[in-house]
Structures are given as C-alpha cells and as structure tokens.
Short mmCIF file of C-alpha atoms in Angstrom, two decimals:
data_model
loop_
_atom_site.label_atom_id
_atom_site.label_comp_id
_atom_site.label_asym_id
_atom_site.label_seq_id
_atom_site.Cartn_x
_atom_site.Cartn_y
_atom_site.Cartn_z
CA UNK A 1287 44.09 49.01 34.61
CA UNK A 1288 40.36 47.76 35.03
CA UNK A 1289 37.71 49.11 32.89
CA UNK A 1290 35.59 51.53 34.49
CA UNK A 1291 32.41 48.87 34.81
CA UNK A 1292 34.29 46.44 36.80
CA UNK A 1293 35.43 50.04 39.25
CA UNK A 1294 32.01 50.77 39.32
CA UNK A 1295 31.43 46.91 40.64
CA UNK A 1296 33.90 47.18 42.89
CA UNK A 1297 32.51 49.90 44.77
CA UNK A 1298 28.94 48.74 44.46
CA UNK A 1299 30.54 46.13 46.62
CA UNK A 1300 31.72 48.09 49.32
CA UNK A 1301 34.93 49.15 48.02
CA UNK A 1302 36.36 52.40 49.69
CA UNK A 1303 38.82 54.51 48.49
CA UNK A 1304 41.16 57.15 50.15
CA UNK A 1305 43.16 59.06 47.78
CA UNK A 1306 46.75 58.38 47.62
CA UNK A 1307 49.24 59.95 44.63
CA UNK A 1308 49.49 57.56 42.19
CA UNK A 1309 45.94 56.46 42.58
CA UNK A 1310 44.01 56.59 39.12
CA UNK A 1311 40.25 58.03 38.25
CA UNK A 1312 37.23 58.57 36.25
CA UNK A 1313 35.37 61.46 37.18
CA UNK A 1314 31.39 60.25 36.66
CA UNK A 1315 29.76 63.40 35.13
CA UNK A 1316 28.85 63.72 31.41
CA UNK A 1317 31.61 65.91 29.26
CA UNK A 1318 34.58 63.49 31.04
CA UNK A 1319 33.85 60.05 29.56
CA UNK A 1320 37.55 58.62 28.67
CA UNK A 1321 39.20 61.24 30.28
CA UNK A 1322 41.56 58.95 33.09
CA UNK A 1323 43.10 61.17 35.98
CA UNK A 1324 45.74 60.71 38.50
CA UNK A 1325 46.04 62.03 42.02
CA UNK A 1326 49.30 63.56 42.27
CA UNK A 1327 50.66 66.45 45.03
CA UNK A 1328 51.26 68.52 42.35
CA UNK A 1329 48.43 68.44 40.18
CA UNK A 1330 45.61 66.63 41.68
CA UNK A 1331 45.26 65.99 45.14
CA UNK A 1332 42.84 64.78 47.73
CA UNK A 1333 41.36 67.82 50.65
CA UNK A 1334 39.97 66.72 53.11
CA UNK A 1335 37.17 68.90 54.91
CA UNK A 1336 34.77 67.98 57.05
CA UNK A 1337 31.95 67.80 54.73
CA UNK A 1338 34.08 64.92 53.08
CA UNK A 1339 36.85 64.46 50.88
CA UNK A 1340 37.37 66.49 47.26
CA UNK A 1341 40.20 66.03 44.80
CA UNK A 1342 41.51 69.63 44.00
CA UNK A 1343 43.02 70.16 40.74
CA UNK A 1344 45.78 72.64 41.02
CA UNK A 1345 47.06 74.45 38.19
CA UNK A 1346 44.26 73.81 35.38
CA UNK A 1347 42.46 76.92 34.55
CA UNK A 1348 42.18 75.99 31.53
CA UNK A 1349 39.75 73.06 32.21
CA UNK A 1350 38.12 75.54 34.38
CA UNK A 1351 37.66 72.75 37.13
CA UNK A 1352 39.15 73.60 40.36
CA UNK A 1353 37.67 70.25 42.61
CA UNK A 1354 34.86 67.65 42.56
CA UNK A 1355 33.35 65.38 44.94
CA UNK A 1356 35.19 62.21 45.92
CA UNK A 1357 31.76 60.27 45.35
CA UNK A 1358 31.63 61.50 41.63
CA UNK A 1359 35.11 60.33 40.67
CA UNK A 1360 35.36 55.92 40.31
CA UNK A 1361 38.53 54.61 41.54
CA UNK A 1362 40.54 52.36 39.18
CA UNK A 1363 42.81 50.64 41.62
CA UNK A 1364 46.18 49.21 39.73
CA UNK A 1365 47.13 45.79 40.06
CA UNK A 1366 49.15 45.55 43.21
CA UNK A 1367 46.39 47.39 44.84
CA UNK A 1368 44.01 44.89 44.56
CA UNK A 1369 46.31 41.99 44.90
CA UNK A 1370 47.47 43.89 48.62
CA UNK A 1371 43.20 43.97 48.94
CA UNK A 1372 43.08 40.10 48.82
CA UNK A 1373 44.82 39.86 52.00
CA UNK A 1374 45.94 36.52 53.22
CA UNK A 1375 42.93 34.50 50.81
CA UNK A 1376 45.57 35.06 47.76
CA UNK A 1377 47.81 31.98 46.50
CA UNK A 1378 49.15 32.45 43.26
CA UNK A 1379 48.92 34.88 40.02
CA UNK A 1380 49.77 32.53 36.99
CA UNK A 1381 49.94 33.29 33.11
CA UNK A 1382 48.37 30.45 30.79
CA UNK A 1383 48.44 30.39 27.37
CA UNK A 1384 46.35 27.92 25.26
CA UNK A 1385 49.07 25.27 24.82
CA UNK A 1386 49.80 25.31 28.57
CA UNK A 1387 49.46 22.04 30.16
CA UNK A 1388 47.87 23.48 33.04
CA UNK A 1389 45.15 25.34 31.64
CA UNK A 1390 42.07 25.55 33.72
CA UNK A 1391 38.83 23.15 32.59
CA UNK A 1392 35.67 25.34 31.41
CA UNK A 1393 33.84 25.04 33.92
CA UNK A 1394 30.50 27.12 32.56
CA UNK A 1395 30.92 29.30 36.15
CA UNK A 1396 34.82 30.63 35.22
CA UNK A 1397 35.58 30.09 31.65
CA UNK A 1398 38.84 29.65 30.49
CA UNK A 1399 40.39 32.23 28.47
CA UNK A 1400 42.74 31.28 26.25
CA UNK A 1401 46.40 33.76 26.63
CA UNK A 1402 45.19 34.72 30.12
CA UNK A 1403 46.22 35.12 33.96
CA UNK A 1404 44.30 33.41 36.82
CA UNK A 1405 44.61 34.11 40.28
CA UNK A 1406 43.87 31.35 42.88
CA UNK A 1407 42.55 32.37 46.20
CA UNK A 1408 41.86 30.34 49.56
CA UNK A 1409 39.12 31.40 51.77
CA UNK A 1410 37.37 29.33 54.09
CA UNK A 1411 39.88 26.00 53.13
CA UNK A 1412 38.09 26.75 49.80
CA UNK A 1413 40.42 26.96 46.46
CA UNK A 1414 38.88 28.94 43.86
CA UNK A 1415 40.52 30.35 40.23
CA UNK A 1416 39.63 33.29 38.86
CA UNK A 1417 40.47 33.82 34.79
CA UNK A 1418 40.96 36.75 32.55
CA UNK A 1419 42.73 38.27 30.14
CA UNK A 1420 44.44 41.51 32.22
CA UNK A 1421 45.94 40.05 35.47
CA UNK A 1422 44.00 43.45 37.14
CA UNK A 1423 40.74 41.70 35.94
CA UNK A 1424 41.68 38.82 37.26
CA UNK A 1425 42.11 40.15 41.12
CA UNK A 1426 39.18 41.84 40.79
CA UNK A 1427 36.65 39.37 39.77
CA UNK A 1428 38.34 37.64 43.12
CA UNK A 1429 37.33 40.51 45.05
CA UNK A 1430 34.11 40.58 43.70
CA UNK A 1431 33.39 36.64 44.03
CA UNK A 1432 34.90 35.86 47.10
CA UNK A 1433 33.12 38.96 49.25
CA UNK A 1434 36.30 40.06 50.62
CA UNK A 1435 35.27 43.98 49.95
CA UNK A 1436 32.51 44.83 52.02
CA UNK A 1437 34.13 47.95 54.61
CA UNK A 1438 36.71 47.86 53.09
CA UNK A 1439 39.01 50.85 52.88
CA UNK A 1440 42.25 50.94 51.37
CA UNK A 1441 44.78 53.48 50.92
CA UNK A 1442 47.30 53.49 47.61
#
C-alpha cells in the first residue's frame, strides 16, 4: 500500500477516484490520522447524490460517523490498480536485490535502491525505470513521472 504522501501526489496530479469495495482510504480530517478504511457493501460504501459522492459508514454508531465527503477521504490505490492505470506505457515489474547483475546504474535522477522493484515503462518510444522499495511505490512514481494521470478516473 502507498503511504498517504505519495496518495496525496497522486491526486494533486489529477488522479480520480470512484469508489469500488475493496478500495482503501484515509479520511483527511484531524482525530483520523492512521486510521486506514476500506469501502465495502457492508460496512462502508460509496452514495452517490447529486451534490457528489459520500462514503456512508453503515453500522458504526459507535464512531458516531455516519458519512463524509469523497474529497476529504485520500485514495490509496493497491498495486494492481495502479499497474491497470499505466495502461499500455507499462513493460515489466522486476525485483533486484544488491547482488543482482542487473541492477540499475545511479543515475542521481532515479537512484538505485538496493532489495527493490523497478518498473519500466515506454511512452513516446521512450524507456524509463522507476525504483523503490514497495513495488506500489514503484508504479506510482511512474504515474507521477511519466504524466499519465491527468483526467484520469479509475474505478477498483
């Protein structure tokens, strides 16, 4: 799962998000920092209205919080969701570890981390790698380089 600061960069982007079960949160108010949610039919799910979407939560009196906003919870899309958001620009997802012959050169613009994933992409007959240590963070900061999020809108 990505950290919260690369979500937020995400959708700074352009990223949209419609609510599917399965899908995973932050809500974005103070009193909820940590707290990680999941839209499910049964507890949590997305209403839509015409004022805009809200994620009821169903069955959690005790939180006393029966909905909020769409725009104050951060989507952390899972792996395959932002793999499925490179589209036809991704190549490969490969693990390297710091005896691998194949490890990536530092470049000073993608760093190589050592015991990590990269994820090749090919946009505009341009290769480009993209290194870290989660394979999530690694599709992401592809996302986020290659400008492939702008409009986007993606459903779980």
């Amino acid at each position: 799962m990505i950290s919260p600061q690369l979500a937020r960069a995400l959708r700074v982007a352009g990223l949209r998000w419609q609510p599917t079960a399965g899908d995973r949160f932050v809500i974005e108010r103070p009193g909820f920092e940590g707290d990680v949610f999941t839209v499910s039919d049964m507890t949590i799910e997305a209403q839509e209205f015409s004022t805009g979407t809200v994620l009821g939560f169903n069955g959690t009196t005790e939180w006393a919080l029966d909905s909020v906003a769409l725009d104050d919870a951060l989507w952390l899309p899972a792996e395959h969701q932002l793999r499925a958001l490179l589209g036809s620009s991704f190549r490969c997802l490969r693990r390297v570890d710091s005896s691998s012959a194949d490890a990536p050169a530092d470049d000073g613009a993608h760093p190589f981390v050592p015991d990590s994933y990269v994820v090749e992409t090919l946009v505009n007959g341009q290769l480009a790698a993209f290194t870290a240590a989660d394979p999530a963070d690694a599709y992401a900061g592809a996302l986020l380089t290659i400008g492939e999020v702008p409009g986007l809108e993606v459903t779980g």
